Amino acid sequence: MRNPSRSYIFCTSSRLPTDNAVKFNIWKSIDSVMPANLPPQYIEAEKEYRLAKNTPDKIKALEAMLTIIPKHKGTDKLRGQLRRKISKLKGEVRKKHVSSKKGQIYSIEKEGAAQVVLVGSANVGKSEILSRVTKASPEVADYPFTTRRPLAGMMRFENIQIQLVDTPPVAAGYTEPWVFSIMRNADGLLLVVNLHADPLEELESTFEALKKSKILPVGKMQDDKLNQGLVFKRTLILCNKSDLDGSYEVYEVLKDLYGEDFPVVSMSAKEGINLDEVKRHTFDMLDIIRVCTKVPGKPVDMDSPFVLKRGRTIQDLAERIHKDFVRKFRYAKIWGAEKYKGQMVHKDYVLRDGDIIEFHI
Ligand SMILES: Nc1nc2c(ncn2[C@@H]2O[C@H](COP(=O)(O)OP(=O)(O)OP(=O)(O)O)[C@@H](O)[C@H]2O)c(=O)[nH]1
Ligand SMILES: [Mg+2]
């Protein structure tokens, strides 16, 4: 039984004054029963919807209407209709995206110390992150499927550059195979979720889509390897949009659920919150070390380190410099973690991040 004190407009007749007739058509497409006491902002957003010239703008206006509309029993039906309309329009955008890009294949050549791919659902802020931590200028917009092709940028972390690759969103059935090929080929993944949307759903659907493409995101403890056709990819979970209300509580829940298996970092690309943490965690995830070499009697050039996988030795470093060099050098000296201040070290010495090595021939 309806609350008798609430007044409703029943749009049952098209014999209305012109302006109302226009409204009637809009309402008819969204709703047949409209609560009368909607705030003025809702009417404004509805006007935006009416005037929208393309589907992304329509989605934007409908989402605004959904945010503004008061949440009570009297608006249940209208909210349901708005959600269905949004989901239908998003479906249209996806279909258009798939049909317009069919057949195109992209790949990104590796550059810098490592290549890391930004992965996630639509609108989570992948492109915004790329634009904030590199000099790349991707298109950033508040509607889904803005990014259609990969775009790379270099992210500086202390004395190295890490390549970041922005990709189109991962959505079941709508992501083209080349997007997964880029992920498979990369050294790690930054899985981005939106703390202000439904990050659990986003994470699970992204995991699901990756699994279908034989990619298994893993946390700190495992190395990339092939196993029964699955590619294990080191992954860092980035919880973006931490600047928005209520995001801290959501982040805490995500950390509880996923923190044991993955590093989980809260950040805001837009407000520049925690960007240094993101860079540090990205570096840690890659499991690489930076080693500088030094010529006897000369200062060290700290700005161009060799980048090696953790666990590599002096011998591996010598091979990297030149294949003949391994045979040529007689001994090496090391400056590094506090106990080393120019001591001689054996070629089997396992290098650590920040070591400085001086080869003697
Ligand atoms: N408040 C807030 N908004 C953000 C943040 N990061 C991104 N946004 C906004 O979220 C919207 C989507 O950002 P994009 O970077 O285009 O998202 P995307 O994940 O690349 O989206 P697709 O390309 O469609 O997959 C834009 O309006 C951004 O300005 C953030 O940290 N805080
Ligand atoms: Mg994008």
Tab-separated table of N, CA and C in Angstrom, residues 135-276:
chain	number	residue	atom	x	y	z
A	135	LYS	N	55.041	10.876	-18.075
A	135	LYS	CA	54.773	12.091	-18.868
A	135	LYS	C	53.755	11.820	-19.978
A	136	ALA	N	53.201	10.624	-20.023
A	136	ALA	CA	52.224	10.290	-21.074
A	136	ALA	C	50.926	11.083	-20.857
A	137	SER	N	50.185	11.304	-21.945
A	137	SER	CA	48.927	12.048	-21.831
A	137	SER	C	47.767	11.228	-22.378
A	138	PRO	N	47.329	10.227	-21.615
A	138	PRO	CA	46.199	9.419	-22.096
A	138	PRO	C	44.894	10.187	-21.956
A	139	GLU	N	43.880	9.714	-22.645
A	139	GLU	CA	42.559	10.317	-22.482
A	139	GLU	C	41.965	9.813	-21.170
A	140	VAL	N	41.499	10.732	-20.347
A	140	VAL	CA	40.882	10.375	-19.058
A	140	VAL	C	39.463	10.924	-19.094
A	141	ALA	N	38.472	10.084	-18.802
A	141	ALA	CA	37.098	10.592	-18.820
A	141	ALA	C	36.226	9.746	-17.914
A	142	ASP	N	35.128	10.353	-17.448
A	142	ASP	CA	34.303	9.627	-16.480
A	142	ASP	C	33.229	8.771	-17.151
A	143	TYR	N	33.550	8.194	-18.273
A	143	TYR	CA	32.644	7.184	-18.835
A	143	TYR	C	33.478	5.952	-19.206
A	144	PRO	N	32.828	4.780	-19.257
A	144	PRO	CA	33.602	3.543	-19.455
A	144	PRO	C	34.132	3.392	-20.879
A	145	PHE	N	35.173	2.600	-21.018
A	145	PHE	CA	35.787	2.270	-22.315
A	145	PHE	C	36.384	3.504	-23.005
A	146	THR	N	36.966	4.375	-22.208
A	146	THR	CA	37.637	5.549	-22.784
A	146	THR	C	38.892	5.082	-23.522
A	147	THR	N	39.637	4.183	-22.895
A	147	THR	CA	40.901	3.715	-23.485
A	147	THR	C	40.616	2.580	-24.463
A	148	ARG	N	41.134	2.714	-25.675
A	148	ARG	CA	40.861	1.714	-26.724
A	148	ARG	C	42.103	0.996	-27.189
A	149	ARG	N	43.266	1.582	-26.897
A	149	ARG	CA	44.512	0.955	-27.332
A	149	ARG	C	45.564	1.181	-26.255
A	150	PRO	N	46.635	0.410	-26.265
A	150	PRO	CA	47.621	0.573	-25.183
A	150	PRO	C	48.417	1.865	-25.348
A	151	LEU	N	48.835	2.401	-24.223
A	151	LEU	CA	49.688	3.593	-24.256
A	151	LEU	C	50.737	3.427	-23.157
A	152	ALA	N	52.000	3.659	-23.519
A	152	ALA	CA	53.074	3.471	-22.536
A	152	ALA	C	53.647	4.798	-22.077
A	153	GLY	N	54.168	4.793	-20.865
A	153	GLY	CA	54.868	5.968	-20.329
A	153	GLY	C	55.941	5.466	-19.372
A	154	MET	N	56.962	6.297	-19.130
A	154	MET	CA	58.043	5.882	-18.243
A	154	MET	C	57.864	6.513	-16.861
A	155	MET	N	57.869	5.659	-15.831
A	155	MET	CA	57.727	6.138	-14.448
A	155	MET	C	59.095	6.113	-13.778
A	156	ARG	N	59.541	7.265	-13.319
A	156	ARG	CA	60.844	7.311	-12.668
A	156	ARG	C	60.714	6.808	-11.237
A	157	PHE	N	61.584	5.867	-10.855
A	157	PHE	CA	61.682	5.475	-9.456
A	157	PHE	C	63.154	5.607	-9.067
A	158	GLU	N	63.442	6.621	-8.257
A	158	GLU	CA	64.817	6.918	-7.857
A	158	GLU	C	65.725	6.984	-9.082
A	159	ASN	N	66.632	5.996	-9.257
A	159	ASN	CA	67.555	6.136	-10.396
A	159	ASN	C	67.238	5.203	-11.572
A	160	ILE	N	66.000	4.707	-11.623
A	160	ILE	CA	65.631	3.890	-12.799
A	160	ILE	C	64.275	4.342	-13.369
A	161	GLN	N	63.983	3.851	-14.555
A	161	GLN	CA	62.698	4.143	-15.207
A	161	GLN	C	61.952	2.828	-15.392
A	162	ILE	N	60.706	2.806	-14.958
A	162	ILE	CA	59.869	1.613	-15.144
A	162	ILE	C	58.786	1.976	-16.158
A	163	GLN	N	58.597	1.081	-17.126
A	163	GLN	CA	57.605	1.378	-18.171
A	163	GLN	C	56.207	0.940	-17.710
A	164	LEU	N	55.261	1.860	-17.793
A	164	LEU	CA	53.867	1.548	-17.444
A	164	LEU	C	53.043	1.507	-18.721
A	165	VAL	N	52.170	0.520	-18.835
A	165	VAL	CA	51.338	0.432	-20.040
A	165	VAL	C	49.866	0.488	-19.633
A	166	ASP	N	49.166	1.488	-20.157
A	166	ASP	CA	47.722	1.626	-19.909
A	166	ASP	C	46.990	0.765	-20.943
A	167	THR	N	45.939	0.093	-20.503
A	167	THR	CA	45.216	-0.797	-21.426
A	167	THR	C	43.706	-0.543	-21.342
A	168	PRO	N	42.959	-1.008	-22.336
A	168	PRO	CA	41.491	-0.902	-22.251
A	168	PRO	C	40.977	-1.742	-21.076
A	169	PRO	N	39.757	-1.452	-20.614
A	169	PRO	CA	39.260	-2.183	-19.448
A	169	PRO	C	39.069	-3.677	-19.707
A	170	VAL	N	39.178	-4.428	-18.614
A	170	VAL	CA	38.918	-5.866	-18.691
A	170	VAL	C	37.452	-6.076	-18.347
A	171	ALA	N	36.690	-6.604	-19.287
A	171	ALA	CA	35.272	-6.886	-19.039
A	171	ALA	C	34.936	-8.174	-19.768
A	172	ALA	N	34.315	-9.100	-19.026
A	172	ALA	CA	34.053	-10.430	-19.587
A	172	ALA	C	33.430	-10.345	-20.972
A	173	GLY	N	34.073	-10.964	-21.919
A	173	GLY	CA	33.516	-11.047	-23.262
A	173	GLY	C	33.805	-9.837	-24.137
A	174	TYR	N	34.342	-8.756	-23.555
A	174	TYR	CA	34.523	-7.545	-24.347
A	174	TYR	C	35.989	-7.142	-24.509
A	175	THR	N	36.877	-7.892	-23.895
A	175	THR	CA	38.284	-7.506	-23.980
A	175	THR	C	38.965	-8.340	-25.044
A	176	GLU	N	39.646	-7.653	-25.947
A	176	GLU	CA	40.254	-8.377	-27.066
A	176	GLU	C	41.515	-9.126	-26.639
A	177	PRO	N	41.820	-10.238	-27.323
A	177	PRO	CA	42.936	-11.094	-26.899
A	177	PRO	C	44.269	-10.359	-26.778
A	178	TRP	N	44.513	-9.333	-27.611
A	178	TRP	CA	45.821	-8.674	-27.547
A	178	TRP	C	46.065	-8.007	-26.199
A	179	VAL	N	44.976	-7.630	-25.503
A	179	VAL	CA	45.141	-6.998	-24.182
A	179	VAL	C	45.786	-8.017	-23.228
A	180	PHE	N	45.324	-9.265	-23.311
A	180	PHE	CA	45.889	-10.301	-22.441
A	180	PHE	C	47.315	-10.672	-22.874
A	181	SER	N	47.580	-10.599	-24.182
A	181	SER	CA	48.953	-10.889	-24.645
A	181	SER	C	49.928	-9.887	-24.041
A	182	ILE	N	49.508	-8.619	-23.992
A	182	ILE	CA	50.370	-7.587	-23.398
A	182	ILE	C	50.624	-7.920	-21.925
A	183	MET	N	49.586	-8.349	-21.231
A	183	MET	CA	49.748	-8.688	-19.806
A	183	MET	C	50.696	-9.876	-19.637
A	184	ARG	N	50.509	-10.890	-20.486
A	184	ARG	CA	51.326	-12.101	-20.394
A	184	ARG	C	52.799	-11.800	-20.586
A	185	ASN	N	53.071	-10.846	-21.466
A	185	ASN	CA	54.435	-10.510	-21.824
A	185	ASN	C	55.109	-9.586	-20.796
A	186	ALA	N	54.290	-8.971	-19.922
A	186	ALA	CA	54.828	-7.950	-19.003
A	186	ALA	C	55.555	-8.571	-17.820
A	187	ASP	N	56.288	-7.726	-17.096
A	187	ASP	CA	57.014	-8.207	-15.915
A	187	ASP	C	56.145	-8.168	-14.665
A	188	GLY	N	55.016	-7.459	-14.723
A	188	GLY	CA	54.135	-7.400	-13.554
A	188	GLY	C	52.863	-6.654	-13.902
A	189	LEU	N	51.888	-6.771	-12.994
A	189	LEU	CA	50.590	-6.109	-13.232
A	189	LEU	C	50.255	-5.174	-12.067
A	190	LEU	N	49.660	-4.032	-12.412
A	190	LEU	CA	49.081	-3.161	-11.390
A	190	LEU	C	47.580	-3.289	-11.556
A	191	LEU	N	46.951	-4.034	-10.645
A	191	LEU	CA	45.509	-4.280	-10.776
A	191	LEU	C	44.768	-3.157	-10.038
A	192	VAL	N	44.099	-2.312	-10.804
A	192	VAL	CA	43.484	-1.112	-10.223
A	192	VAL	C	42.007	-1.343	-9.940
A	193	VAL	N	41.560	-0.927	-8.728
A	193	VAL	CA	40.116	-0.950	-8.429
A	193	VAL	C	39.692	0.424	-7.914
A	194	ASN	N	38.403	0.656	-7.973
A	194	ASN	CA	37.846	1.949	-7.578
A	194	ASN	C	37.196	1.807	-6.206
A	195	LEU	N	37.797	2.446	-5.185
A	195	LEU	CA	37.276	2.323	-3.821
A	195	LEU	C	35.878	2.911	-3.692
A	196	HIS	N	35.496	3.723	-4.649
A	196	HIS	CA	34.209	4.392	-4.547
A	196	HIS	C	33.117	3.663	-5.350
A	197	ALA	N	33.489	2.555	-5.977
A	197	ALA	CA	32.464	1.811	-6.733
A	197	ALA	C	32.244	0.477	-6.028
A	198	ASP	N	32.511	-0.615	-6.736
A	198	ASP	CA	32.323	-1.925	-6.133
A	198	ASP	C	33.624	-2.713	-6.327
A	199	PRO	N	34.674	-2.369	-5.547
A	199	PRO	CA	35.993	-2.940	-5.818
A	199	PRO	C	36.068	-4.463	-5.699
A	200	LEU	N	35.230	-5.039	-4.817
A	200	LEU	CA	35.264	-6.505	-4.683
A	200	LEU	C	34.807	-7.160	-5.974
A	201	GLU	N	33.715	-6.619	-6.496
A	201	GLU	CA	33.185	-7.160	-7.752
A	201	GLU	C	34.199	-6.941	-8.880
A	202	GLU	N	34.810	-5.757	-8.888
A	202	GLU	CA	35.806	-5.436	-9.927
A	202	GLU	C	36.979	-6.405	-9.869
A	203	LEU	N	37.458	-6.645	-8.627
A	203	LEU	CA	38.608	-7.551	-8.475
A	203	LEU	C	38.264	-8.952	-8.946
A	204	GLU	N	37.130	-9.440	-8.463
A	204	GLU	CA	36.764	-10.819	-8.794
A	204	GLU	C	36.521	-10.989	-10.293
A	205	SER	N	35.862	-9.999	-10.915
A	205	SER	CA	35.604	-10.165	-12.348
A	205	SER	C	36.901	-10.039	-13.150
A	206	THR	N	37.840	-9.209	-12.659
A	206	THR	CA	39.127	-9.113	-13.363
A	206	THR	C	39.903	-10.421	-13.207
A	207	PHE	N	39.934	-10.961	-11.989
A	207	PHE	CA	40.615	-12.250	-11.772
A	207	PHE	C	40.035	-13.322	-12.697
A	208	GLU	N	38.709	-13.320	-12.782
A	208	GLU	CA	38.006	-14.323	-13.585
A	208	GLU	C	38.409	-14.200	-15.067
A	209	ALA	N	38.387	-12.953	-15.557
A	209	ALA	CA	38.729	-12.729	-16.977
A	209	ALA	C	40.190	-13.113	-17.242
A	210	LEU	N	41.075	-12.806	-16.293
A	210	LEU	CA	42.490	-13.155	-16.478
A	210	LEU	C	42.655	-14.674	-16.478
A	211	LYS	N	41.940	-15.327	-15.582
A	211	LYS	CA	42.056	-16.785	-15.486
A	211	LYS	C	41.627	-17.440	-16.799
A	212	LYS	N	40.569	-16.915	-17.384
A	212	LYS	CA	40.103	-17.460	-18.667
A	212	LYS	C	41.182	-17.317	-19.732
A	213	SER	N	42.014	-16.289	-19.580
A	213	SER	CA	43.110	-16.096	-20.536
A	213	SER	C	44.411	-16.683	-20.019
A	214	LYS	N	44.291	-17.581	-19.041
A	214	LYS	CA	45.443	-18.342	-18.516
A	214	LYS	C	46.472	-17.465	-17.810
A	215	ILE	N	45.997	-16.378	-17.211
A	215	ILE	CA	46.915	-15.535	-16.441
A	215	ILE	C	46.489	-15.622	-14.973
A	216	LEU	N	47.441	-15.955	-14.097
A	216	LEU	CA	47.127	-16.061	-12.678
A	216	LEU	C	47.899	-15.009	-11.893
A	217	PRO	N	47.216	-13.953	-11.440
A	217	PRO	CA	47.923	-12.950	-10.647
A	217	PRO	C	48.376	-13.560	-9.315
A	218	VAL	N	49.609	-13.280	-8.937
A	218	VAL	CA	50.125	-13.800	-7.666
A	218	VAL	C	50.775	-12.665	-6.886
A	219	GLY	N	50.884	-12.884	-5.572
A	219	GLY	CA	51.469	-11.849	-4.710
A	219	GLY	C	52.967	-11.992	-4.576
A	220	LYS	N	53.424	-11.675	-3.381
A	220	LYS	CA	54.860	-11.526	-3.160
A	220	LYS	C	55.684	-12.801	-3.295
A	221	MET	N	55.097	-13.928	-2.888
A	221	MET	CA	55.938	-15.096	-2.647
A	221	MET	C	56.292	-15.947	-3.868
A	222	GLN	N	55.605	-15.746	-4.985
A	222	GLN	CA	55.891	-16.633	-6.114
A	222	GLN	C	56.602	-15.931	-7.255
A	223	ASP	N	57.376	-16.708	-8.017
A	223	ASP	CA	58.039	-16.161	-9.190
A	223	ASP	C	57.176	-16.397	-10.415
A	224	ASP	N	57.395	-15.567	-11.433
A	224	ASP	CA	56.698	-15.799	-12.711
A	224	ASP	C	57.126	-17.162	-13.227
A	225	LYS	N	56.216	-17.991	-13.569
A	225	LYS	CA	56.590	-19.263	-14.169
A	225	LYS	C	55.389	-19.840	-14.900
A	226	LEU	N	55.658	-20.819	-15.693
A	226	LEU	CA	54.573	-21.472	-16.415
A	226	LEU	C	54.152	-22.711	-15.645
A	227	ASN	N	52.877	-22.919	-15.501
A	227	ASN	CA	52.403	-24.077	-14.778
A	227	ASN	C	51.074	-24.494	-15.385
A	228	GLN	N	51.031	-25.684	-15.965
A	228	GLN	CA	49.826	-26.200	-16.619
A	228	GLN	C	49.185	-25.139	-17.519
A	229	GLY	N	50.016	-24.498	-18.276
A	229	GLY	CA	49.503	-23.500	-19.225
A	229	GLY	C	49.199	-22.148	-18.607
A	230	LEU	N	49.290	-22.049	-17.261
A	230	LEU	CA	48.984	-20.770	-16.614
A	230	LEU	C	50.248	-19.927	-16.502
A	231	VAL	N	50.123	-18.647	-16.755
A	231	VAL	CA	51.263	-17.748	-16.545
A	231	VAL	C	51.044	-17.041	-15.217
A	232	PHE	N	51.975	-17.212	-14.295
A	232	PHE	CA	51.882	-16.534	-13.003
A	232	PHE	C	52.417	-15.123	-13.169
A	233	LYS	N	51.653	-14.131	-12.789
A	233	LYS	CA	52.110	-12.735	-12.932
A	233	LYS	C	52.124	-12.030	-11.595
A	234	ARG	N	53.271	-11.517	-11.281
A	234	ARG	CA	53.364	-10.747	-10.028
A	234	ARG	C	52.437	-9.543	-10.124
A	235	THR	N	51.662	-9.332	-9.051
A	235	THR	CA	50.601	-8.319	-9.107
A	235	THR	C	50.544	-7.478	-7.834
A	236	LEU	N	50.313	-6.189	-8.034
A	236	LEU	CA	50.114	-5.259	-6.924
A	236	LEU	C	48.692	-4.717	-7.079
A	237	ILE	N	47.913	-4.729	-5.990
A	237	ILE	CA	46.543	-4.207	-6.089
A	237	ILE	C	46.543	-2.727	-5.681
A	238	LEU	N	46.101	-1.866	-6.601
A	238	LEU	CA	46.029	-0.431	-6.317
A	238	LEU	C	44.576	-0.029	-6.086
A	239	CYS	N	44.291	0.448	-4.867
A	239	CYS	CA	42.921	0.855	-4.529
A	239	CYS	C	42.830	2.351	-4.761
A	240	ASN	N	42.316	2.733	-5.901
A	240	ASN	CA	42.326	4.139	-6.311
A	240	ASN	C	41.077	4.882	-5.822
A	241	LYS	N	41.152	6.198	-5.892
A	241	LYS	CA	40.079	7.129	-5.502
A	241	LYS	C	39.918	7.172	-3.980
A	242	SER	N	41.052	7.096	-3.266
A	242	SER	CA	41.006	7.143	-1.802
A	242	SER	C	40.589	8.517	-1.294
A	243	ASP	N	40.535	9.500	-2.181
A	243	ASP	CA	40.122	10.843	-1.763
A	243	ASP	C	38.612	10.929	-1.532
A	244	LEU	N	37.872	9.950	-2.006
A	244	LEU	CA	36.411	10.061	-1.908
A	244	LEU	C	35.877	9.471	-0.593
A	245	ASP	N	34.740	10.020	-0.141
A	245	ASP	CA	34.160	9.623	1.149
A	245	ASP	C	33.957	8.119	1.275
A	246	GLY	N	34.248	7.609	2.454
A	246	GLY	CA	33.977	6.198	2.744
A	246	GLY	C	35.008	5.247	2.186
A	247	SER	N	36.017	5.788	1.500
A	247	SER	CA	36.957	4.878	0.838
A	247	SER	C	37.873	4.153	1.830
A	248	TYR	N	38.154	4.789	2.983
A	248	TYR	CA	39.098	4.157	3.912
A	248	TYR	C	38.541	2.826	4.434
A	249	GLU	N	37.249	2.830	4.788
A	249	GLU	CA	36.621	1.607	5.311
A	249	GLU	C	36.661	0.511	4.247
A	250	VAL	N	36.404	0.891	3.015
A	250	VAL	CA	36.394	-0.102	1.930
A	250	VAL	C	37.811	-0.657	1.735
A	251	TYR	N	38.800	0.244	1.830
A	251	TYR	CA	40.193	-0.193	1.686
A	251	TYR	C	40.549	-1.211	2.777
A	252	GLU	N	40.083	-0.934	4.023
A	252	GLU	CA	40.369	-1.846	5.132
A	252	GLU	C	39.816	-3.245	4.855
A	253	VAL	N	38.605	-3.279	4.299
A	253	VAL	CA	37.975	-4.572	3.979
A	253	VAL	C	38.812	-5.298	2.922
A	254	LEU	N	39.221	-4.565	1.886
A	254	LEU	CA	40.018	-5.187	0.811
A	254	LEU	C	41.338	-5.711	1.350
A	255	LYS	N	41.932	-4.924	2.241
A	255	LYS	CA	43.224	-5.327	2.806
A	255	LYS	C	43.055	-6.609	3.631
A	256	ASP	N	41.950	-6.667	4.374
A	256	ASP	CA	41.665	-7.880	5.158
A	256	ASP	C	41.517	-9.084	4.248
A	257	LEU	N	40.810	-8.896	3.144
A	257	LEU	CA	40.503	-10.028	2.267
A	257	LEU	C	41.683	-10.451	1.391
A	258	TYR	N	42.449	-9.481	0.902
A	258	TYR	CA	43.489	-9.801	-0.096
A	258	TYR	C	44.915	-9.562	0.390
A	259	GLY	N	45.044	-8.892	1.549
A	259	GLY	CA	46.365	-8.463	2.027
A	259	GLY	C	47.356	-9.594	2.267
A	260	GLU	N	46.845	-10.791	2.561
A	260	GLU	CA	47.757	-11.923	2.796
A	260	GLU	C	48.388	-12.388	1.501
A	261	ASP	N	47.640	-12.267	0.423
A	261	ASP	CA	48.112	-12.799	-0.859
A	261	ASP	C	48.769	-11.755	-1.752
A	262	PHE	N	48.380	-10.497	-1.561
A	262	PHE	CA	48.905	-9.437	-2.449
A	262	PHE	C	49.281	-8.205	-1.642
A	263	PRO	N	50.253	-7.444	-2.151
A	263	PRO	CA	50.400	-6.099	-1.583
A	263	PRO	C	49.197	-5.265	-2.032
A	264	VAL	N	48.591	-4.544	-1.087
A	264	VAL	CA	47.393	-3.759	-1.400
A	264	VAL	C	47.659	-2.310	-0.989
A	265	VAL	N	47.646	-1.396	-1.942
A	265	VAL	CA	48.004	-0.007	-1.649
A	265	VAL	C	46.832	0.923	-1.960
A	266	SER	N	46.554	1.807	-1.009
A	266	SER	CA	45.492	2.789	-1.221
A	266	SER	C	46.117	4.048	-1.825
A	267	MET	N	45.419	4.666	-2.780
A	267	MET	CA	46.004	5.828	-3.459
A	267	MET	C	44.906	6.704	-4.082
A	268	SER	N	45.275	7.914	-4.412
A	268	SER	CA	44.395	8.727	-5.247
A	268	SER	C	45.235	9.336	-6.356
A	269	ALA	N	44.966	8.892	-7.569
A	269	ALA	CA	45.717	9.431	-8.705
A	269	ALA	C	45.370	10.903	-8.868
A	270	LYS	N	44.098	11.204	-8.737
A	270	LYS	CA	43.635	12.565	-8.993
A	270	LYS	C	44.234	13.556	-8.004
A	271	GLU	N	44.274	13.172	-6.726
A	271	GLU	CA	44.779	14.090	-5.705
A	271	GLU	C	46.258	13.871	-5.412
A	272	GLY	N	46.869	12.942	-6.116
A	272	GLY	CA	48.303	12.698	-5.922
A	272	GLY	C	48.631	12.084	-4.567
A	273	ILE	N	47.696	11.321	-3.989
A	273	ILE	CA	47.943	10.718	-2.670
A	273	ILE	C	48.643	9.373	-2.821
A	274	ASN	N	49.744	9.207	-2.089
A	274	ASN	CA	50.482	7.926	-2.011
A	274	ASN	C	51.205	7.519	-3.307
A	275	LEU	N	51.492	8.447	-4.163
A	275	LEU	CA	52.142	8.073	-5.430
A	275	LEU	C	53.538	7.498	-5.189
A	276	ASP	N	54.256	8.035	-4.168
A	276	ASP	CA	55.589	7.498	-3.895
A	276	ASP	C	55.507	6.048	-3.416
